[in-house]
mmCIF file of C-alpha atoms and ligand atoms in Angstrom:
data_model
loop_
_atom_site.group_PDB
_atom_site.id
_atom_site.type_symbol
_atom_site.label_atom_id
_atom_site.label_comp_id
_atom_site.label_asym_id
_atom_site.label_seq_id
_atom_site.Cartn_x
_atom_site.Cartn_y
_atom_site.Cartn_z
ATOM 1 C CA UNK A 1293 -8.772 5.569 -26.073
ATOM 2 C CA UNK A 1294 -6.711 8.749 -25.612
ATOM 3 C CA UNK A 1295 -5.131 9.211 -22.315
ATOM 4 C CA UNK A 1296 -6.027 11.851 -20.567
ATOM 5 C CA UNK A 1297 -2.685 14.104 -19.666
ATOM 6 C CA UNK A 1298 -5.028 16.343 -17.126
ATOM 7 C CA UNK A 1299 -4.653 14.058 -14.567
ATOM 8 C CA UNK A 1300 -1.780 13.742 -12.234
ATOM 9 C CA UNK A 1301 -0.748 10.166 -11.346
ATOM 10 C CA UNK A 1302 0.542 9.947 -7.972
ATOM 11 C CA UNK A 1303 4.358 8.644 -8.789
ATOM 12 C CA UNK A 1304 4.159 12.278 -11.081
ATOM 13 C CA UNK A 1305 2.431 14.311 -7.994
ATOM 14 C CA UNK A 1306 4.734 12.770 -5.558
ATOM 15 C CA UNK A 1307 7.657 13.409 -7.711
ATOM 16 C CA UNK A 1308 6.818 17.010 -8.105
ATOM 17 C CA UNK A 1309 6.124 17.770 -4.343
ATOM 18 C CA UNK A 1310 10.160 15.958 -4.075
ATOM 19 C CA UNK A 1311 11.119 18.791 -6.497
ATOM 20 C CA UNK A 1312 10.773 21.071 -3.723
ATOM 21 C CA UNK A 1313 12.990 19.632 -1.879
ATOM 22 C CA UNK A 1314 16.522 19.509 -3.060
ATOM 23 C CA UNK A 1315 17.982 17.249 -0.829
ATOM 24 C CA UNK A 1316 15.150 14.397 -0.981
ATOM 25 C CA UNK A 1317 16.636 11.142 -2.356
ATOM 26 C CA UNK A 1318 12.997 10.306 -3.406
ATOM 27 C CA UNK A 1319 12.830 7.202 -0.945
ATOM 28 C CA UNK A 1320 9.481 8.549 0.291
ATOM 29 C CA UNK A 1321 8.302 8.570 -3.613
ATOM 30 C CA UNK A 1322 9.292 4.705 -3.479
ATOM 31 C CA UNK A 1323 7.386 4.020 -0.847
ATOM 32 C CA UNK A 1324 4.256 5.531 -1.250
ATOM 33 C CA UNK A 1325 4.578 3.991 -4.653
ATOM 34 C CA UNK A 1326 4.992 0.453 -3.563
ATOM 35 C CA UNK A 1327 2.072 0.746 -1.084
ATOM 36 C CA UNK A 1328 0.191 1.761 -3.895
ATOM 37 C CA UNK A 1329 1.546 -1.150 -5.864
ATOM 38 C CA UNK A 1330 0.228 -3.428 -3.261
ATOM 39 C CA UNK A 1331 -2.875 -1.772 -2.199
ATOM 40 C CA UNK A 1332 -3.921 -2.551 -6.495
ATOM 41 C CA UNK A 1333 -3.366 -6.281 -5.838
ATOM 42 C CA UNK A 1334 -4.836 -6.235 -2.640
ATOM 43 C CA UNK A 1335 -7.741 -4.201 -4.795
ATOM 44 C CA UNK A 1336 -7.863 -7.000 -7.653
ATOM 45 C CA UNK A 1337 -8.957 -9.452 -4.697
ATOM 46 C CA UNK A 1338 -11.080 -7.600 -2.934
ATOM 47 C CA UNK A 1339 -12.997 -6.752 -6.140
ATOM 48 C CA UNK A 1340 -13.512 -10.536 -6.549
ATOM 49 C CA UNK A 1341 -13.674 -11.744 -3.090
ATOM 50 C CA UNK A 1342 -17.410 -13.109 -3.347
ATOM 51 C CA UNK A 1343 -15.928 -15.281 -6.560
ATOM 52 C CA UNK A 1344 -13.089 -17.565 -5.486
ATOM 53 C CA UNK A 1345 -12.579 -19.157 -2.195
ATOM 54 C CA UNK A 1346 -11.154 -16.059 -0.563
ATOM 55 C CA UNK A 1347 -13.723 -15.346 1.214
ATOM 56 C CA UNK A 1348 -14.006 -16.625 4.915
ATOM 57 C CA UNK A 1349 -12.125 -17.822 7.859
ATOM 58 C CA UNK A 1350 -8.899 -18.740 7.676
ATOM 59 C CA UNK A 1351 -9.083 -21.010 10.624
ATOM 60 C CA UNK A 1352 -6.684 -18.797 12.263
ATOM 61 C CA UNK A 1353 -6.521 -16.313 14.950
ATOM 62 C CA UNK A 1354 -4.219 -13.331 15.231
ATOM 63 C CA UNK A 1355 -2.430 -12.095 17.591
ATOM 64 C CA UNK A 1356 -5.227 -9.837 18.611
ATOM 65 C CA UNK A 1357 -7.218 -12.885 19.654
ATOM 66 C CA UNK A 1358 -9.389 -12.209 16.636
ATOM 67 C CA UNK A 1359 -10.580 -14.563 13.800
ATOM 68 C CA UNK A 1360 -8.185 -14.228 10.595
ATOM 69 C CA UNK A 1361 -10.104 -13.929 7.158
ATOM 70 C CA UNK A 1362 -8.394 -15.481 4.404
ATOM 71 C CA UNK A 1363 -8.387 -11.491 2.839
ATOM 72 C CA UNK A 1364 -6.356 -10.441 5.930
ATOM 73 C CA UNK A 1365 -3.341 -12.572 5.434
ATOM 74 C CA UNK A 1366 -3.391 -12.485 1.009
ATOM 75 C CA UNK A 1367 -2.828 -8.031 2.087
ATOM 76 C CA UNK A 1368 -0.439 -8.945 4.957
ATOM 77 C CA UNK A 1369 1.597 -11.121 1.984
ATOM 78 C CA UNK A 1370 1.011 -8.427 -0.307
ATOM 79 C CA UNK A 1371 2.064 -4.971 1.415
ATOM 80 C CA UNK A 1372 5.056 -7.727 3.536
ATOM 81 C CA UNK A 1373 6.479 -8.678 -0.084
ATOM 82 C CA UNK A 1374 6.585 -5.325 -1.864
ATOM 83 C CA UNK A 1375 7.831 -3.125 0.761
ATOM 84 C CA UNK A 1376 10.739 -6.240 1.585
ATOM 85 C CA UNK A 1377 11.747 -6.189 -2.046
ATOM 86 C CA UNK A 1378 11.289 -2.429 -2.807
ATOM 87 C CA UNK A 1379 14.009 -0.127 -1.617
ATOM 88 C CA UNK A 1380 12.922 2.204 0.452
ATOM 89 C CA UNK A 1381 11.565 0.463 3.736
ATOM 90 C CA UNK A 1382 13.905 -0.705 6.398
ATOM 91 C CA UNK A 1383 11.230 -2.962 8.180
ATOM 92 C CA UNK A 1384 7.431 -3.173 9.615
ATOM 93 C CA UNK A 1385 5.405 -3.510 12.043
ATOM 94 C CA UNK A 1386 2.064 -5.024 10.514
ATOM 95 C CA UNK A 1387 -1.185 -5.897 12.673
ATOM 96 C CA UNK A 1388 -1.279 -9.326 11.691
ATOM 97 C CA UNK A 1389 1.559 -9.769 12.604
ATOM 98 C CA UNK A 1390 3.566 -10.831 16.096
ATOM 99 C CA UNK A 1391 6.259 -8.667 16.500
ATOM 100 C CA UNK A 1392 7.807 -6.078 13.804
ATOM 101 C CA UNK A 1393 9.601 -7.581 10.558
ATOM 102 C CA UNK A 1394 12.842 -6.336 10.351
ATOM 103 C CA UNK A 1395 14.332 -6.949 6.615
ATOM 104 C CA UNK A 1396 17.657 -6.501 7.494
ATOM 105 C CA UNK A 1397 19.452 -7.251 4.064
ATOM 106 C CA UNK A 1398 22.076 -4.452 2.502
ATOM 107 C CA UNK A 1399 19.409 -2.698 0.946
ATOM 108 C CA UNK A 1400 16.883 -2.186 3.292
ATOM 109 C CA UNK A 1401 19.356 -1.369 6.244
ATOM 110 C CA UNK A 1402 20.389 1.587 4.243
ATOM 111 C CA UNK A 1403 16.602 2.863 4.025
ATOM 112 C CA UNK A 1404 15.884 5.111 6.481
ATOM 113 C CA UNK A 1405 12.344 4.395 6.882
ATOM 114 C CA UNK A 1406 9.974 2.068 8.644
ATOM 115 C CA UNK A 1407 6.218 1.051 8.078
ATOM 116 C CA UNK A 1408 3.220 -0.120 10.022
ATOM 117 C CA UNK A 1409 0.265 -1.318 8.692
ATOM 118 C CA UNK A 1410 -3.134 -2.224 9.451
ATOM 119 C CA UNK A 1411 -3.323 -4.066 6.277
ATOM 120 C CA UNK A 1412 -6.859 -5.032 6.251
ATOM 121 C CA UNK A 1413 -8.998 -2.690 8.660
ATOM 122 C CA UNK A 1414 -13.347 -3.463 8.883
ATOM 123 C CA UNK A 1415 -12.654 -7.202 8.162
ATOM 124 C CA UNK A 1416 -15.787 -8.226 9.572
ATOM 125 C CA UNK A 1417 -17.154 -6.355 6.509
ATOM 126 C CA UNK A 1418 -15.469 -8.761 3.741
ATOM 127 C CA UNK A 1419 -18.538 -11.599 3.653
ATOM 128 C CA UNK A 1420 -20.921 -8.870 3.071
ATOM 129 C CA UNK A 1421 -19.471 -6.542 -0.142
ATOM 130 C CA UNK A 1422 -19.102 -3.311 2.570
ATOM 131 C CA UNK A 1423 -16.364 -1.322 1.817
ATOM 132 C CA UNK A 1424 -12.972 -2.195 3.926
ATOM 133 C CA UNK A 1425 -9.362 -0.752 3.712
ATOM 134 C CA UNK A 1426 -5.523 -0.226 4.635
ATOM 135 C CA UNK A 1427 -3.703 1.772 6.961
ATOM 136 C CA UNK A 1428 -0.386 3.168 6.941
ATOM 137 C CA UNK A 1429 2.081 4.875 8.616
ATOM 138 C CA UNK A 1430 5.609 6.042 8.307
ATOM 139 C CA UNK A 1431 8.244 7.124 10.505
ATOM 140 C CA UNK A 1432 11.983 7.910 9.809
ATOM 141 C CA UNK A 1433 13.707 5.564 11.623
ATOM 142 C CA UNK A 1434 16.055 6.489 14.939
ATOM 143 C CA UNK A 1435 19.018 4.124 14.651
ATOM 144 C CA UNK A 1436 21.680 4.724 12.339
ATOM 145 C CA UNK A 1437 21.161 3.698 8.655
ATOM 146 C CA UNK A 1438 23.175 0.667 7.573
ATOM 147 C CA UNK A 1439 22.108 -1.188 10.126
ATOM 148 C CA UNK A 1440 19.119 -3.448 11.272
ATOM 149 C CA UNK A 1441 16.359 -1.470 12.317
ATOM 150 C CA UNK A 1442 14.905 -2.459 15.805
ATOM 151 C CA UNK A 1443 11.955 -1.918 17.814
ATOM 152 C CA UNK A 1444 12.668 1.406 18.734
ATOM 153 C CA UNK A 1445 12.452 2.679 15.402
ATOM 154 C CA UNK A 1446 8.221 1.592 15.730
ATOM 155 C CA UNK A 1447 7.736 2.986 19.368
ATOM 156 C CA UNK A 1448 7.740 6.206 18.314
ATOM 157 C CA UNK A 1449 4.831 9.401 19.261
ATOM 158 C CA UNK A 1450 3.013 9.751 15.961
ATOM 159 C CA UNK A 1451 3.760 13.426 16.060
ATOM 160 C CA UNK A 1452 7.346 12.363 14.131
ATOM 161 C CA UNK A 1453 5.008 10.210 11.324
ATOM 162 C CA UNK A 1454 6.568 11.312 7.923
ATOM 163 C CA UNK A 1455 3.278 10.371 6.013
ATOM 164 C CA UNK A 1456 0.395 8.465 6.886
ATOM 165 C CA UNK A 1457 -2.659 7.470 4.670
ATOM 166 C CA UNK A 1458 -5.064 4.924 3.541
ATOM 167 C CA UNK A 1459 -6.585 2.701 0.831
ATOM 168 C CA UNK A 1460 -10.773 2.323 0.526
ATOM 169 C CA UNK A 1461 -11.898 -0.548 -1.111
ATOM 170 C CA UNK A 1462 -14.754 0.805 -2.073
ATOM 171 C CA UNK A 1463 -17.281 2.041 -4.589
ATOM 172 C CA UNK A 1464 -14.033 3.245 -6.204
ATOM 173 C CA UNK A 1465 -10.869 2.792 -4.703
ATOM 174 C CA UNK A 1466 -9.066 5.887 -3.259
ATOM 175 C CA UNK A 1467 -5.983 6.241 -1.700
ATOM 176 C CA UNK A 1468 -5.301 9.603 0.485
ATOM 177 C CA UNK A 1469 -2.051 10.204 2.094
ATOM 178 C CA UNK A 1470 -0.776 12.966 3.883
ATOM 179 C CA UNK A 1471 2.430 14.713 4.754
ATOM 180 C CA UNK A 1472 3.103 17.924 6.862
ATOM 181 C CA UNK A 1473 2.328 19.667 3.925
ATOM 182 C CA UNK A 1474 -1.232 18.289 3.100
ATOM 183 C CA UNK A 1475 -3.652 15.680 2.569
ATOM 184 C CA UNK A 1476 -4.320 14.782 -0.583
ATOM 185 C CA UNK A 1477 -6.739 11.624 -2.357
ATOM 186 C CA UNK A 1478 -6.407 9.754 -5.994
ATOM 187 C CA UNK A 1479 -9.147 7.494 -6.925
ATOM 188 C CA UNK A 1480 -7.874 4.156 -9.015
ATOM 189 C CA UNK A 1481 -8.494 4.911 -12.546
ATOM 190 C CA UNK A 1482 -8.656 0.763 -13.638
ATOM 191 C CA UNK A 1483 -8.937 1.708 -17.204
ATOM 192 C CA UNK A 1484 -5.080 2.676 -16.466
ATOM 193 C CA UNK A 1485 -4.317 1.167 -13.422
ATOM 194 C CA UNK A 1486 -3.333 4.223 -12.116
ATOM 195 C CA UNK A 1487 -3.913 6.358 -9.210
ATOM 196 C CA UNK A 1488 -5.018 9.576 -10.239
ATOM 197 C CA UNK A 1489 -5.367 12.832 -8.223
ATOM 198 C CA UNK A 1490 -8.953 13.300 -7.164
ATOM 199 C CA UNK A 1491 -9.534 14.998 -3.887
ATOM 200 C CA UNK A 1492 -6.675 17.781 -4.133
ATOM 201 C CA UNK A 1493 -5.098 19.670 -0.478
ATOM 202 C CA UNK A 1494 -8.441 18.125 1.582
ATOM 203 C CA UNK A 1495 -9.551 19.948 4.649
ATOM 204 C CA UNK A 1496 -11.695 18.866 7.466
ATOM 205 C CA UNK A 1497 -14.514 20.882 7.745
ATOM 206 C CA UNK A 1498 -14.773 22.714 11.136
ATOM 207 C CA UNK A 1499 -17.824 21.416 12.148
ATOM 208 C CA UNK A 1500 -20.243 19.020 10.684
ATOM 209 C CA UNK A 1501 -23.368 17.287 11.205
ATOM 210 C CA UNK A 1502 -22.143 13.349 11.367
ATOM 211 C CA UNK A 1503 -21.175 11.279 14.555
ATOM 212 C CA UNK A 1504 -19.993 8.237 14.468
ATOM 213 C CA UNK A 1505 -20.253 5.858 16.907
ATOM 214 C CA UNK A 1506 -21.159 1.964 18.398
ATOM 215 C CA UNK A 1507 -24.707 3.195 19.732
ATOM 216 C CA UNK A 1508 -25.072 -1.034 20.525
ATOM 217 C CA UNK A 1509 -22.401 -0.065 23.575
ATOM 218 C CA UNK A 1510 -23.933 2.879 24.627
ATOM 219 C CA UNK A 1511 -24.677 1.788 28.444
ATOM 220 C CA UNK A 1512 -20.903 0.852 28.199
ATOM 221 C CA UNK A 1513 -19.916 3.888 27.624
ATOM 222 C CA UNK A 1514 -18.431 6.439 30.611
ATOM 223 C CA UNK A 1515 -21.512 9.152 31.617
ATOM 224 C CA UNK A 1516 -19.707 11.991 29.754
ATOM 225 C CA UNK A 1517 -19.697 10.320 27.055
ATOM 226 C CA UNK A 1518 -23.164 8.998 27.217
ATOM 227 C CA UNK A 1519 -24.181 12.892 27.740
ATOM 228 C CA UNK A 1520 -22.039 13.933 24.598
ATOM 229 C CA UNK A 1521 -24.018 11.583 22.328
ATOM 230 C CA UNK A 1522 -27.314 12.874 24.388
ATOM 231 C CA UNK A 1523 -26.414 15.873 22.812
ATOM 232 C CA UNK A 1524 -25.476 14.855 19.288
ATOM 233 C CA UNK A 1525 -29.161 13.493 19.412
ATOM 234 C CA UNK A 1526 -30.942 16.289 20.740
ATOM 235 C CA UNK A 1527 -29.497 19.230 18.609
ATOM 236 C CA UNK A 1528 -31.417 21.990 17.290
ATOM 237 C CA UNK A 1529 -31.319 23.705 14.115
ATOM 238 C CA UNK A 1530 -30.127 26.852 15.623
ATOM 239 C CA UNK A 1531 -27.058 24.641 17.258
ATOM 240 C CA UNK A 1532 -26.144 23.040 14.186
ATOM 241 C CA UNK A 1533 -28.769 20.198 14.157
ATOM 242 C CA UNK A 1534 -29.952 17.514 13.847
ATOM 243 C CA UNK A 1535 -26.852 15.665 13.666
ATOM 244 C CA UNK A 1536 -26.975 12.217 11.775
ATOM 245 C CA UNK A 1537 -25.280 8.632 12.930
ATOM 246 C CA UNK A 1538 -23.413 6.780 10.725
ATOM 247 C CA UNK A 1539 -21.421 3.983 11.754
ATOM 248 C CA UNK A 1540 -20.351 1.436 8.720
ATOM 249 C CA UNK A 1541 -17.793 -0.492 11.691
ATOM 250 C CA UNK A 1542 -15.306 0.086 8.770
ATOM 251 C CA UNK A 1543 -13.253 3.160 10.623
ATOM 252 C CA UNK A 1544 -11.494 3.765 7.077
ATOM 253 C CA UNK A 1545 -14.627 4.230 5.591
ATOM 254 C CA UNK A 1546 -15.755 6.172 8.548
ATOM 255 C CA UNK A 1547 -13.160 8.346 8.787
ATOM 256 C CA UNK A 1548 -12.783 9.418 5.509
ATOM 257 C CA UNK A 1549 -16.680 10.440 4.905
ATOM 258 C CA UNK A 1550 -16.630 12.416 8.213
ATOM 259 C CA UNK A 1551 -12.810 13.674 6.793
ATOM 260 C CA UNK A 1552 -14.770 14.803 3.465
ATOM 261 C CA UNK A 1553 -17.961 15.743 4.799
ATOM 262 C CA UNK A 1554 -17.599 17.091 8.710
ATOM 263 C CA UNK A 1555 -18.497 15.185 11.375
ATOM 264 C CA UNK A 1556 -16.974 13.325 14.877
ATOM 265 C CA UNK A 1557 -15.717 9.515 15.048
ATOM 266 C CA UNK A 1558 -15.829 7.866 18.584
ATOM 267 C CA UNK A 1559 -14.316 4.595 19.851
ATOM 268 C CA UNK A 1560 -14.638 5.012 23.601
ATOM 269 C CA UNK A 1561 -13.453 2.331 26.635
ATOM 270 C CA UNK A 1562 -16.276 0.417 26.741
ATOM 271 C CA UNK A 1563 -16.382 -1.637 29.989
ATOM 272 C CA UNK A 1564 -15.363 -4.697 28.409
ATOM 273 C CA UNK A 1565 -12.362 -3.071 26.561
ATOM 274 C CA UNK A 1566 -10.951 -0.487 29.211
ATOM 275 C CA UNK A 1567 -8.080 -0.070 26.996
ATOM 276 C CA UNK A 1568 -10.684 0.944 23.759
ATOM 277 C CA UNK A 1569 -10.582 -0.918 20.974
ATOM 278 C CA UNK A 1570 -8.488 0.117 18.047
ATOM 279 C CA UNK A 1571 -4.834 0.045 18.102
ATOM 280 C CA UNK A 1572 -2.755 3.311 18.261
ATOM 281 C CA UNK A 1573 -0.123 2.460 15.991
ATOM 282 C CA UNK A 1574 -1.607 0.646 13.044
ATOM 283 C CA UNK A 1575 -5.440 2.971 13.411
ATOM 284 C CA UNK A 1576 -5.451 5.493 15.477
ATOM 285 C CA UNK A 1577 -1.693 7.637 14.843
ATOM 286 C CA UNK A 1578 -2.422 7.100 11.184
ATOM 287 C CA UNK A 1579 -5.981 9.033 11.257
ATOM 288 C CA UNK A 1580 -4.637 11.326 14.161
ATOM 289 C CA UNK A 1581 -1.792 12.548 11.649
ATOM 290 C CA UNK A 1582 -4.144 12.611 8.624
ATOM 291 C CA UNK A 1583 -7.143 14.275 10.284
ATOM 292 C CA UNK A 1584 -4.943 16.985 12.432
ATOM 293 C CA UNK A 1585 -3.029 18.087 8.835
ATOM 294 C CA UNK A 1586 -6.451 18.342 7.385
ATOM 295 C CA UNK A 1587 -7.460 20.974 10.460
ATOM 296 C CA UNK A 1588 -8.983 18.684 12.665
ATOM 297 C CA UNK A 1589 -8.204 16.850 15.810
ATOM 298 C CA UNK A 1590 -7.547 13.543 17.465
ATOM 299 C CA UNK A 1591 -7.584 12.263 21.039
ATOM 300 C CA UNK A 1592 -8.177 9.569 23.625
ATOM 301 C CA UNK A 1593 -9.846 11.524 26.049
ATOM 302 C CA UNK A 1594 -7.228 12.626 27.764
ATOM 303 C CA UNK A 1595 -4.366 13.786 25.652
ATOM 304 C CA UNK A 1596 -3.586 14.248 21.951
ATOM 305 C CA UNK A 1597 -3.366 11.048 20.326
ATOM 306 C CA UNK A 1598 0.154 11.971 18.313
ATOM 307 C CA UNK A 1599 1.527 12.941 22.016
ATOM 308 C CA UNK A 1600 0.800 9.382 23.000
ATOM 309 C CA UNK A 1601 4.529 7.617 23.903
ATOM 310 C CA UNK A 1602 4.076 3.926 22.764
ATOM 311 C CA UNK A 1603 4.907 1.484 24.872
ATOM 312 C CA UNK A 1604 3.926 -1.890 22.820
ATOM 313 C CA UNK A 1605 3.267 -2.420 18.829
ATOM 314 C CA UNK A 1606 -0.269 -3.919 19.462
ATOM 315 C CA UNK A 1607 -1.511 -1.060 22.394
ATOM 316 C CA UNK A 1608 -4.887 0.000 22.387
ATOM 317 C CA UNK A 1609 -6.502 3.301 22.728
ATOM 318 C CA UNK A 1610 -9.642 5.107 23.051
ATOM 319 C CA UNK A 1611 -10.340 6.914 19.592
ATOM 320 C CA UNK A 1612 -11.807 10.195 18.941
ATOM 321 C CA UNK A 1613 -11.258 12.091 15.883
ATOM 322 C CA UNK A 1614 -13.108 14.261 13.331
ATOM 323 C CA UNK A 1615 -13.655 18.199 13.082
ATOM 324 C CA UNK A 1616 -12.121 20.660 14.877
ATOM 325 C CA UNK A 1617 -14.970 22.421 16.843
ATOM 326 C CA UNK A 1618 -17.497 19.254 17.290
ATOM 327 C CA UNK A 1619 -14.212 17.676 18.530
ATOM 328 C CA UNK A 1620 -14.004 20.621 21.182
ATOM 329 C CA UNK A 1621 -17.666 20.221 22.281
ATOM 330 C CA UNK A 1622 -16.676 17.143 22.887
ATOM 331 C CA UNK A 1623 -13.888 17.719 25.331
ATOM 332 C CA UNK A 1624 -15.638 20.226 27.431
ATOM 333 C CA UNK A 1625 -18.107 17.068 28.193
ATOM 334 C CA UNK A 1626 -14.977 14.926 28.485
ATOM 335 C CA UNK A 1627 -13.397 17.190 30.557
ATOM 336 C CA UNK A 1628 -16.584 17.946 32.986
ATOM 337 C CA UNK A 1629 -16.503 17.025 37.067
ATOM 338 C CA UNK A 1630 -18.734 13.876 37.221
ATOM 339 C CA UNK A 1631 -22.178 14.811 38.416
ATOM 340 C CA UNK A 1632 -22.991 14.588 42.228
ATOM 341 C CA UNK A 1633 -25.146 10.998 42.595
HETATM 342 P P1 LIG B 2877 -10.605 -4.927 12.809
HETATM 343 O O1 LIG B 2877 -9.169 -4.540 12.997
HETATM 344 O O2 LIG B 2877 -10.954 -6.247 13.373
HETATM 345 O O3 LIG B 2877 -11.016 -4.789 11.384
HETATM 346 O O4 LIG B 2877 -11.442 -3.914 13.717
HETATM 347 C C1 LIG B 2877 -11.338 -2.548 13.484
HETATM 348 C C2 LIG B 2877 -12.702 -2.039 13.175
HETATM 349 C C3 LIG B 2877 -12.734 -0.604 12.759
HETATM 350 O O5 LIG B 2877 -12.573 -0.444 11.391
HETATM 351 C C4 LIG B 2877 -14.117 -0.205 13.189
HETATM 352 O O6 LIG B 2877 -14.243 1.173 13.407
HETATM 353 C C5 LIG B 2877 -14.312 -0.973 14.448
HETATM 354 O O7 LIG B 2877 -13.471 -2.114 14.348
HETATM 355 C C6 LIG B 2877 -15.713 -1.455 14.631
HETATM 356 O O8 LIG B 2877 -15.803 -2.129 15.837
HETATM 357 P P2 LIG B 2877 -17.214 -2.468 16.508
HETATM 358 O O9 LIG B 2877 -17.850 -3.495 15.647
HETATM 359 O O10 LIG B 2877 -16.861 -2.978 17.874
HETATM 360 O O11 LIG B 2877 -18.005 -1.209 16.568
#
């Protein structure tokens, strides 16, 4: 087989976008190529999950509260060992785990970056083969380099990300990241092991015809947003209609069709989860960063999500993100007095 020179790994794209810059030391290169490094091995299991005795419980439960697959912990290991002995990540903050991992040997106090991660996001999707994925996010840290980063260096708004992306395990596996300058995808080419670019300078449509939401807690939801989806359902062609519902409960997987395609994701407070569901700094800053470079917006109701000042690694948050004018239809029902009983 002859390689195909056409395509653009993404150690050579994210070399070239360094060229640009003559200052970068090419840390952010490293990284982004070690979480690729560990998003293939976390790929290799995935693909093979329903063969050896991956699958399942792990008989723990994290510090969410939540049941730990075995999947979970192999891409916690995974993305926890690379980025320790790469050299370009100072520490992380992971969802699986506690509190953040500081590395704090010679090398990685003289990174100046940190990393969270939601290593394994949808894992109530693993038993059943639907597609699941990583999160990450990056931030340049605060405290001085050459020493031990600390927890202020994670507690950051994720307006100051440096990059964020993700990994689908999917029908192919594609890894998007974006900077300030852009969003761009590469799809896993396994006859190379390589990720190659696919889905060059992405943009969020401006409007689209996809929402995405938990219709099982509608009657949870808050009235405005009960009318909003009223009105995702009742849409007529002249307005833009019918919209569609999709909702795979795999947000990566979510996200990124509505990213490609146009459309809304919601994960309101539902009354049992006043706080929403998904966590700002390993889900929701992540997308917010991604979705806002691509043109569209993020928010948890109230204010920009990437405004948010954390407070706590594991917070919560109500989620909505997806195209820019569906997300401002939104808002004006958000936004609207509460009708008179
Ligand atoms: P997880 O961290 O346990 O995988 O949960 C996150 C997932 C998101 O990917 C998805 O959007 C959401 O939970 C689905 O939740 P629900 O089943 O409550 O709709």
């Amino acid at each position: 087989m002859i390689i195909n020179r056409r395509v653009q790994t993404l150690d050579e794209f994210t070399i070239q976008q360094m060229r640009d810059f003559p200052h970068a030391t090419g840390e952010l290169s490293g990284l982004l190529r070690d979480i690729g490094l560990a998003s293939k091995r976390v790929n290799v299991e995935v693909n093979k999950a329903g063969l050896v005795d991956i699958l399942g419980d792990a008989g723990s439960i994290n510090v969410q509260g939540e049941e730990v697959k075995k999947l979970d912990i192999y891409a916690n290991n995974q993305f926890v060992g690379v980025l320790r002995h790469g050299i370009s990540c100072a520490g992380i903050g992971s969802e699986e785990l506690d509190d953040i991992l500081v590395f704090d040997d010679e090398i990685s106090n003289n990174s100046k970056y940190v990393c969270l991660f939601d290593p394994l996001d949808g894992s109530a999707n693993i038993d059943v083969n639907v597609s699941i994925g990583t999160i990450f996010s990056v931030f340049r840290r605060i405290t001085p380099v050459g020493t031990p980063v600390t927890i202020e260096d994670f507690l950051q708004k994720g307006i100051n990300q440096v990059a964020a992306g993700y990994v689908i395990y999917g029908s192919s596996t594609i890894l998007v990241y974006a900077t300030r300058r852009g969003v761009n995808g590469f799809t896993l080419d396994p006859s190379i092991g390589e990720f190659t670019l696919s889905h060059p300078d992405i943009k969020c449509p401006p409007s689209g015809k996809i929402y995405s939401v938990n219709h099982g807690n509608f009657f949870q939801y808050e009235d405005n947003i009960r009318k909003y989806i009223n009105v995702c359902q009742q849409k007529s062609v002249e307005e833009g209609g019918p919209y569609t519902q999709r909702y795979i409960g795999s947000m990566v997987s979510d996200v990124h069709r509505n990213l490609i395609k146009g459309g809304i994701f919601m994960y309101p407070a539902i009354k049992s989860k006043p706080g929403g569901k998904l966590r700002l700094l390993y889900e929701c800053n992540p997308f917010a960063f991604i979705v806002e470079v691509a043109g569209g917006k993020a928010t948890d109701g109230k204010q920009r999500i990437l405004e948010i000042q954390p407070t706590a690694v594991h917070e919560r948050t109500p989620f909505f993100v997806g195209s820019k004018l569906m997300m401002e239809e939104l808002e004006t029902y958000i936004n609207a007095a509460p009708a008179e009983a």
